[in-house]
Short mmCIF file of C-alpha atoms in Angstrom, two decimals:
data_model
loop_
_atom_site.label_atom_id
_atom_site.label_comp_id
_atom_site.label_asym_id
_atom_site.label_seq_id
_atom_site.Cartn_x
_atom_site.Cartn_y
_atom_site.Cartn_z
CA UNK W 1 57.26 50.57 268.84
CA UNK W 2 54.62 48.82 271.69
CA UNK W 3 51.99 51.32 270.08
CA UNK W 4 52.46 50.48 266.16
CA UNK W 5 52.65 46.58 267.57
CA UNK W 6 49.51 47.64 269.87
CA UNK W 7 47.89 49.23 266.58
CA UNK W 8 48.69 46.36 264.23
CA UNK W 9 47.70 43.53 266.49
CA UNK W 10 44.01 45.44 266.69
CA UNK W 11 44.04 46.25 263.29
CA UNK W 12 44.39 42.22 262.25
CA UNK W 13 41.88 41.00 265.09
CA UNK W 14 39.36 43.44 263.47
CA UNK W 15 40.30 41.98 260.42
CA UNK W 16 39.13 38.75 261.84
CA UNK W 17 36.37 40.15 264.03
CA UNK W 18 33.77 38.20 262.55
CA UNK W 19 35.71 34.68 263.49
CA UNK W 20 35.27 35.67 266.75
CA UNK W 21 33.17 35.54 269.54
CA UNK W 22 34.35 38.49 271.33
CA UNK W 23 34.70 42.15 270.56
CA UNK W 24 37.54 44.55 271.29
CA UNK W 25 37.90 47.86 272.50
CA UNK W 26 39.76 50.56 270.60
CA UNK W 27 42.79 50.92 271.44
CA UNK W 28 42.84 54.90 270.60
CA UNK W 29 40.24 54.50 273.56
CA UNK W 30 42.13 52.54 275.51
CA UNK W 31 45.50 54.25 275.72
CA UNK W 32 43.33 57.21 276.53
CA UNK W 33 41.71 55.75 279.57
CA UNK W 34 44.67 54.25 280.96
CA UNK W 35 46.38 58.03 280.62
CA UNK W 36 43.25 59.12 282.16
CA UNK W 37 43.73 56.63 285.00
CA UNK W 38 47.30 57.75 285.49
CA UNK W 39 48.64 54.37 285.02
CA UNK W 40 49.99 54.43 281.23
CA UNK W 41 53.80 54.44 282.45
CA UNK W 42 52.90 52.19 284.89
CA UNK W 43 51.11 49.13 283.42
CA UNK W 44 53.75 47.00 285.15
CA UNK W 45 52.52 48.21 288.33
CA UNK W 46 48.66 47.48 287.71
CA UNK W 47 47.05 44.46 288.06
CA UNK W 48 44.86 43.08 285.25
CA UNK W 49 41.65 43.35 287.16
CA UNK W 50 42.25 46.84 288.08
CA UNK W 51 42.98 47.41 284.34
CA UNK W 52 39.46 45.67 283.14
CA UNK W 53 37.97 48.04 285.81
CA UNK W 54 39.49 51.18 284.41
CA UNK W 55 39.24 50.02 280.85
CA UNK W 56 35.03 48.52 281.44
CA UNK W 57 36.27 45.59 279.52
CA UNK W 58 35.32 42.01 280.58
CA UNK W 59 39.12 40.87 279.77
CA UNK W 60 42.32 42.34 279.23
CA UNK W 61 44.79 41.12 275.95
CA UNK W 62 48.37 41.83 277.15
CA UNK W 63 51.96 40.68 276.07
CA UNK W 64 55.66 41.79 275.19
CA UNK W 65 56.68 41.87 272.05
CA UNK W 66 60.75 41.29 272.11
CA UNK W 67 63.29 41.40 268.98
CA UNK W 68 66.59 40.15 269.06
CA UNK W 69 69.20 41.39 266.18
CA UNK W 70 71.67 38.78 265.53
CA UNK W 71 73.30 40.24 262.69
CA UNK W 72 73.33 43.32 260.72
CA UNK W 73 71.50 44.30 257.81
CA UNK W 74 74.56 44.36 255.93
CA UNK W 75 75.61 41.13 257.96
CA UNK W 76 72.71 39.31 256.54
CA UNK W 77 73.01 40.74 252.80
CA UNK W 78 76.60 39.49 252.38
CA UNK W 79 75.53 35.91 254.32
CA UNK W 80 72.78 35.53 251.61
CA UNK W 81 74.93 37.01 248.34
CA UNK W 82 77.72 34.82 249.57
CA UNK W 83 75.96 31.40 250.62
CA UNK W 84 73.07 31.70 247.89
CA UNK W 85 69.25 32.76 248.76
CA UNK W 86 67.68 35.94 249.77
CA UNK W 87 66.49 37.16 253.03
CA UNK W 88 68.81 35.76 255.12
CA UNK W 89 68.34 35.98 259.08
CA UNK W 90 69.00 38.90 260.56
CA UNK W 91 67.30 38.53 263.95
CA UNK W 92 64.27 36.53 265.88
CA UNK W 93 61.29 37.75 267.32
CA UNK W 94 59.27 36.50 270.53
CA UNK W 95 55.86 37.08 271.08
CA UNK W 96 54.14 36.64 274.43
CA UNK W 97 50.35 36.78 274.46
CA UNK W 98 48.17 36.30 278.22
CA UNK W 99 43.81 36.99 278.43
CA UNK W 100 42.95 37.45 281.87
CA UNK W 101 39.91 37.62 283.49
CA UNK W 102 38.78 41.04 284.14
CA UNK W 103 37.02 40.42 287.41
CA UNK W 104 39.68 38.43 289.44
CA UNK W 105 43.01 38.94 287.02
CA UNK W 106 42.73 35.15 286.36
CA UNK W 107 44.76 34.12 283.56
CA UNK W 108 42.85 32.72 281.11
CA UNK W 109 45.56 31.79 278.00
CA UNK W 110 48.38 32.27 277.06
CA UNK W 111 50.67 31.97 273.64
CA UNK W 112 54.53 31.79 273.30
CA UNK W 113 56.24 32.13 269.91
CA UNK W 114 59.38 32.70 268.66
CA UNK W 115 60.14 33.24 264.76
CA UNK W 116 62.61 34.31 262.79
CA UNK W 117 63.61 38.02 261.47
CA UNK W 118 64.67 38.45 257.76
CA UNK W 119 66.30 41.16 255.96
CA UNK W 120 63.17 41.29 254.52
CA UNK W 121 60.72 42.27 257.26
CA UNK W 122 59.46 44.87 259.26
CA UNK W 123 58.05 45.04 262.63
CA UNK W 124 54.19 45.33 260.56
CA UNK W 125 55.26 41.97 258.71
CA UNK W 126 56.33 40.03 262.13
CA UNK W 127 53.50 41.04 263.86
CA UNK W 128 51.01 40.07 261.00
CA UNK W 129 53.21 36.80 260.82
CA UNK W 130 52.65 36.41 264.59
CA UNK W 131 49.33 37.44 264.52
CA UNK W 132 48.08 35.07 261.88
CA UNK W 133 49.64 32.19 264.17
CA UNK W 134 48.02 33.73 267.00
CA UNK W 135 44.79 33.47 265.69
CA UNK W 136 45.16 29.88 264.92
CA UNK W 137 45.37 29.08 268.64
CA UNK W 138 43.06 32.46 270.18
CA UNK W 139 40.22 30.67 272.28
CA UNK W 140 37.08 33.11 271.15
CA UNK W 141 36.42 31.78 268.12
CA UNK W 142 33.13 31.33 266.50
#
């Protein structure tokens, strides 16, 4: 899952590279420099200016994407045939976004949100959902 949300999330900020001030590396070539580095598994481990220095990147983008199922699928069908409406809430979903500076580790922002699951969604629809509120706030625009 942290790779398609990895892939998606670069996928809509190329989308919206020309808002932007700021360019981003691929993250095909990323993943392979980290495994390169021998610190894939161990990104918790790392510090974000060693990462830059691996990576040659000015900054590093990091965050934790979390989902939280508060119902079943099934759960949320019956709440939404039996109480009218369609999509009804099956779970939430947090998103936590830091930039940090790639020569001291500085953090540089940060974004918290939390928004709700439906039936309805995927992990590709929160993410773009996220992502579009994410770009509202990102710092590097144009």
């Amino acid at each position: 899952m942290a790779r398609s949300i990895q892939a998606s999330m670069y996928t809509f900020l190329l989308r919206k590279a020309s808002d932007y001030t700021v360019t981003f590396q691929d993250v095909d070539k990323t993943n392979i420099l980290l495994k390169k580095a021998g610190v894939l598994g161990k990104l918790d481990e790392t510090t974000k200016d060693e990462l830059a220095k691996i990576l040659g990147v000015d900054a590093v983008i990091g965050g934790r994407f979390e989902t939280e199922q508060t119902k079943s699928e099934a759960g949320a069908i019956a709440s939404a045939v039996l109480f009218g409406g369609f999509g009804g809430k099956s779970g939430t979903g947090t998103m936590f976004l830091t930039i940090n500076n790639g020569t001291d580790g500085e953090l540089l922002w940060r974004f918290f949100k939390t928004m709700d699951d439906s039936i309805m969604s995927s992990t590709d629809d929160m993410v773009e959902r996220m992502m579009r509120k994410i770009s509202r706030n990102f710092p590097y625009k144009s």
